[in-house]
Amino acid sequence: MKLVMLGPPGAGKGTQAKRLAKALDIPHLSTGDMLRDAVARATDLGRQAEGYMSKGELLPDDVIVGIMGDALAESRCVKGFLLDGFPRTMAQAEALDQLLESRGDRLDLVPLLAVGEEELVKRLLGRARLEGRADDTEDVIRRRLEIYTAQTKPLAAYYRGCGVLSEIAGEGTPDEVYERLESVVKAQVA
Ligand code: AP5
Ligand code: MG
């Protein structure tokens, strides 16, 4: 199955994607995790990414599309994948469609985790205390939310138009959210 997990910062994309990918036995590809790993290893990409990420800004589309094109070309992605954090702009969504189309493929399902802004900020500030992620400061969180609204939220309408969007209530415990997600995925498989 080929999925894109959509949702604002703090919605639980990573939390849910990890579990679902394991259950479906497909790779979980998180652009944020890949970029944080590159920053930690101080690679060329990491040095380029750090400035954008620390401000909550998006990296240029061509950089991200290049990385994801390489990742999706790996043999482990042939039977399916779960994308988390990509696509994030209309240009990225179109590039992904083209990439899949060129191999006779398409997305099966795009779950959108819906969570109110107050809860998002609360979760991310909570994570800042626990994990100290560099972009989990109040100012940068606000900027990430603004960018989500302006650049990523329009993807929901786009995928709805493609008939693959499924909105899921993302509040409640992680187990409760996973149950909702699982039932949407099962309905898709059936
Ligand atoms: P990315 O890493 O994708 O960050 P994000 O979208 O801001 O989302 P988060 O990872 O913060 O949230 P999440 O939805 O994964 O939630 P999580 O499960 O962690 O991107 C980071 C940066 O990289 C971007 O700002 C950009 O600079 C760059 N980048 C990445 N992709 C890019 C792209 N395609 N193009 C350009 N630039 C790109 O949960 C959050 C917290 O809440 C955790 O502490 C978790 O434990 C907790 N939690 C989860 N579920 C629940 C629940 N149900 N109840 C209570 N707490 C919960
Ligand atoms: Mg994440």
GROMACS .gro file of N, CA and C in nm, residues 21-96:
model
  228
   21ALA      N    1   0.333   0.166   0.962
   21ALA     CA    2   0.428   0.110   0.865
   21ALA      C    3   0.473  -0.028   0.911
   22LYS      N    4   0.494  -0.042   1.041
   22LYS     CA    5   0.535  -0.171   1.097
   22LYS      C    6   0.424  -0.274   1.074
   23ALA      N    7   0.300  -0.234   1.102
   23ALA     CA    8   0.187  -0.327   1.087
   23ALA      C    9   0.170  -0.369   0.941
   24LEU      N   10   0.194  -0.276   0.848
   24LEU     CA   11   0.176  -0.305   0.706
   24LEU      C   12   0.304  -0.363   0.643
   25ASP      N   13   0.413  -0.363   0.721
   25ASP     CA   14   0.543  -0.409   0.674
   25ASP      C   15   0.589  -0.334   0.548
   26ILE      N   16   0.583  -0.202   0.558
   26ILE     CA   17   0.632  -0.115   0.450
   26ILE      C   18   0.725  -0.010   0.513
   27PRO      N   19   0.818   0.047   0.435
   27PRO     CA   20   0.908   0.148   0.494
   27PRO      C   21   0.835   0.278   0.530
   28HIS      N   22   0.876   0.334   0.643
   28HIS     CA   23   0.827   0.465   0.688
   28HIS      C   24   0.932   0.567   0.648
   29LEU      N   25   0.899   0.655   0.554
   29LEU     CA   26   0.995   0.755   0.507
   29LEU      C   27   0.956   0.892   0.560
   30SER      N   28   1.031   0.940   0.658
   30SER     CA   29   1.004   1.071   0.718
   30SER      C   30   1.111   1.169   0.673
   31THR      N   31   1.071   1.272   0.599
   31THR     CA   32   1.170   1.372   0.554
   31THR      C   33   1.233   1.441   0.674
   32GLY      N   34   1.152   1.472   0.776
   32GLY     CA   35   1.205   1.538   0.896
   32GLY      C   36   1.313   1.453   0.961
   33ASP      N   37   1.288   1.322   0.977
   33ASP     CA   38   1.388   1.233   1.038
   33ASP      C   39   1.514   1.226   0.952
   34MET      N   40   1.495   1.217   0.820
   34MET     CA   41   1.612   1.210   0.731
   34MET      C   42   1.696   1.337   0.744
   35LEU      N   43   1.627   1.452   0.748
   35LEU     CA   44   1.701   1.579   0.756
   35LEU      C   45   1.769   1.595   0.892
   36ARG      N   46   1.701   1.556   0.999
   36ARG     CA   47   1.763   1.566   1.132
   36ARG      C   48   1.887   1.476   1.141
   37ASP      N   49   1.879   1.360   1.075
   37ASP     CA   50   1.994   1.269   1.072
   37ASP      C   51   2.110   1.334   0.995
   38ALA      N   52   2.076   1.400   0.884
   38ALA     CA   53   2.180   1.467   0.804
   38ALA      C   54   2.244   1.582   0.884
   39VAL      N   55   2.162   1.654   0.962
   39VAL     CA   56   2.215   1.763   1.045
   39VAL      C   57   2.309   1.704   1.151
   40ALA      N   58   2.266   1.595   1.214
   40ALA     CA   59   2.347   1.532   1.320
   40ALA      C   60   2.480   1.483   1.265
   41ARG      N   61   2.480   1.436   1.140
   41ARG     CA   62   2.604   1.385   1.080
   41ARG      C   63   2.683   1.494   1.009
   42ALA      N   64   2.627   1.618   1.009
   42ALA     CA   65   2.693   1.734   0.946
   42ALA      C   66   2.732   1.707   0.801
   43THR      N   67   2.645   1.642   0.726
   43THR     CA   68   2.668   1.623   0.583
   43THR      C   69   2.639   1.755   0.511
   44ASP      N   70   2.667   1.759   0.380
   44ASP     CA   71   2.638   1.881   0.302
   44ASP      C   72   2.489   1.915   0.313
   45LEU      N   73   2.405   1.810   0.298
   45LEU     CA   74   2.261   1.832   0.309
   45LEU      C   75   2.226   1.885   0.448
   46GLY      N   76   2.286   1.827   0.550
   46GLY     CA   77   2.258   1.868   0.688
   46GLY      C   78   2.294   2.014   0.711
   47ARG      N   79   2.410   2.053   0.659
   47ARG     CA   80   2.451   2.193   0.675
   47ARG      C   81   2.355   2.287   0.604
   48GLN      N   82   2.304   2.243   0.490
   48GLN     CA   83   2.208   2.324   0.414
   48GLN      C   84   2.073   2.328   0.487
   49ALA      N   85   2.033   2.214   0.544
   49ALA     CA   86   1.900   2.201   0.604
   49ALA      C   87   1.887   2.278   0.735
   50GLU      N   88   1.995   2.283   0.810
   50GLU     CA   89   1.988   2.334   0.947
   50GLU      C   90   1.927   2.474   0.955
   51GLY      N   91   1.970   2.563   0.867
   51GLY     CA   92   1.921   2.701   0.870
   51GLY      C   93   1.771   2.709   0.847
   52TYR      N   94   1.722   2.632   0.753
   52TYR     CA   95   1.578   2.631   0.725
   52TYR      C   96   1.502   2.574   0.844
   53MET      N   97   1.549   2.459   0.892
   53MET     CA   98   1.474   2.387   0.997
   53MET      C   99   1.469   2.467   1.127
   54SER      N  100   1.580   2.532   1.161
   54SER     CA  101   1.582   2.604   1.290
   54SER      C  102   1.486   2.722   1.287
   55LYS      N  103   1.452   2.770   1.168
   55LYS     CA  104   1.357   2.882   1.159
   55LYS      C  105   1.215   2.832   1.131
   56GLY      N  106   1.200   2.702   1.106
   56GLY     CA  107   1.068   2.649   1.075
   56GLY      C  108   1.030   2.670   0.930
   57GLU      N  109   1.128   2.706   0.846
   57GLU     CA  110   1.101   2.728   0.703
   57GLU      C  111   1.120   2.597   0.626
   58LEU      N  112   1.058   2.589   0.509
   58LEU     CA  113   1.073   2.469   0.427
   58LEU      C  114   1.201   2.476   0.344
   59LEU      N  115   1.264   2.361   0.322
   59LEU     CA  116   1.376   2.354   0.227
   59LEU      C  117   1.320   2.371   0.086
   60PRO      N  118   1.405   2.410  -0.010
   60PRO     CA  119   1.358   2.425  -0.149
   60PRO      C  120   1.300   2.293  -0.201
   61ASP      N  121   1.194   2.305  -0.282
   61ASP     CA  122   1.127   2.186  -0.335
   61ASP      C  123   1.224   2.093  -0.409
   62ASP      N  124   1.314   2.151  -0.490
   62ASP     CA  125   1.399   2.062  -0.572
   62ASP      C  126   1.490   1.976  -0.486
   63VAL      N  127   1.534   2.029  -0.373
   63VAL     CA  128   1.621   1.951  -0.283
   63VAL      C  129   1.543   1.833  -0.227
   64ILE      N  130   1.423   1.861  -0.177
   64ILE     CA  131   1.342   1.757  -0.115
   64ILE      C  132   1.295   1.653  -0.219
   65VAL      N  133   1.255   1.701  -0.334
   65VAL     CA  134   1.209   1.608  -0.439
   65VAL      C  135   1.324   1.516  -0.481
   66GLY      N  136   1.444   1.571  -0.486
   66GLY     CA  137   1.562   1.490  -0.520
   66GLY      C  138   1.584   1.379  -0.418
   67ILE      N  139   1.578   1.415  -0.291
   67ILE     CA  140   1.599   1.317  -0.183
   67ILE      C  141   1.492   1.208  -0.188
   68MET      N  142   1.367   1.251  -0.204
   68MET     CA  143   1.258   1.153  -0.201
   68MET      C  144   1.255   1.068  -0.327
   69GLY      N  145   1.296   1.126  -0.439
   69GLY     CA  146   1.306   1.048  -0.563
   69GLY      C  147   1.404   0.933  -0.544
   70ASP      N  148   1.518   0.963  -0.481
   70ASP     CA  149   1.618   0.859  -0.455
   70ASP      C  150   1.564   0.753  -0.359
   71ALA      N  151   1.498   0.801  -0.253
   71ALA     CA  152   1.447   0.707  -0.151
   71ALA      C  153   1.342   0.613  -0.212
   72LEU      N  154   1.253   0.670  -0.292
   72LEU     CA  155   1.144   0.590  -0.348
   72LEU      C  156   1.193   0.493  -0.456
   73ALA      N  157   1.311   0.520  -0.509
   73ALA     CA  158   1.367   0.431  -0.611
   73ALA      C  159   1.430   0.306  -0.549
   74GLU      N  160   1.446   0.306  -0.416
   74GLU     CA  161   1.506   0.189  -0.351
   74GLU      C  162   1.411   0.070  -0.361
   75SER      N  163   1.471  -0.049  -0.374
   75SER     CA  164   1.389  -0.169  -0.398
   75SER      C  165   1.292  -0.195  -0.282
   76ARG      N  166   1.329  -0.154  -0.161
   76ARG     CA  167   1.241  -0.181  -0.045
   76ARG      C  168   1.109  -0.106  -0.056
   77CYS      N  169   1.101  -0.006  -0.147
   77CYS     CA  170   0.977   0.072  -0.161
   77CYS      C  171   0.885   0.018  -0.270
   78VAL      N  172   0.925  -0.091  -0.334
   78VAL     CA  173   0.847  -0.141  -0.447
   78VAL      C  174   0.705  -0.181  -0.405
   79LYS      N  175   0.694  -0.250  -0.293
   79LYS     CA  176   0.560  -0.301  -0.257
   79LYS      C  177   0.477  -0.199  -0.180
   80GLY      N  178   0.537  -0.087  -0.146
   80GLY     CA  179   0.460   0.016  -0.077
   80GLY      C  180   0.548   0.102   0.011
   81PHE      N  181   0.490   0.206   0.065
   81PHE     CA  182   0.565   0.298   0.153
   81PHE      C  183   0.465   0.387   0.224
   82LEU      N  184   0.514   0.445   0.333
   82LEU     CA  185   0.433   0.542   0.408
   82LEU      C  186   0.516   0.668   0.421
   83LEU      N  187   0.472   0.774   0.353
   83LEU     CA  188   0.546   0.900   0.354
   83LEU      C  189   0.495   0.990   0.467
   84ASP      N  190   0.590   1.054   0.536
   84ASP     CA  191   0.557   1.137   0.652
   84ASP      C  192   0.638   1.267   0.638
   85GLY      N  193   0.568   1.378   0.615
   85GLY     CA  194   0.637   1.507   0.600
   85GLY      C  195   0.664   1.543   0.455
   86PHE      N  196   0.623   1.460   0.365
   86PHE     CA  197   0.636   1.482   0.221
   86PHE      C  198   0.516   1.419   0.152
   87PRO      N  199   0.453   1.486   0.057
   87PRO     CA  200   0.480   1.622   0.010
   87PRO      C  201   0.424   1.728   0.105
   88ARG      N  202   0.477   1.848   0.094
   88ARG     CA  203   0.440   1.957   0.183
   88ARG      C  204   0.402   2.083   0.106
   89THR      N  205   0.419   2.081  -0.025
   89THR     CA  206   0.378   2.194  -0.111
   89THR      C  207   0.309   2.133  -0.233
   90MET      N  208   0.233   2.215  -0.305
   90MET     CA  209   0.168   2.165  -0.426
   90MET      C  210   0.272   2.116  -0.527
   91ALA      N  211   0.384   2.190  -0.537
   91ALA     CA  212   0.488   2.149  -0.632
   91ALA      C  213   0.542   2.011  -0.596
   92GLN      N  214   0.559   1.984  -0.466
   92GLN     CA  215   0.607   1.852  -0.424
   92GLN      C  216   0.502   1.745  -0.454
   93ALA      N  217   0.374   1.778  -0.433
   93ALA     CA  218   0.268   1.680  -0.458
   93ALA      C  219   0.264   1.645  -0.607
   94GLU      N  220   0.282   1.746  -0.691
   94GLU     CA  221   0.280   1.720  -0.835
   94GLU      C  222   0.402   1.638  -0.877
   95ALA      N  223   0.516   1.668  -0.818
   95ALA     CA  224   0.637   1.591  -0.849
   95ALA      C  225   0.620   1.445  -0.807
   96LEU      N  226   0.557   1.424  -0.691
   96LEU     CA  227   0.534   1.286  -0.644
   96LEU      C  228   0.440   1.212  -0.739
   0.00000   0.00000   0.00000
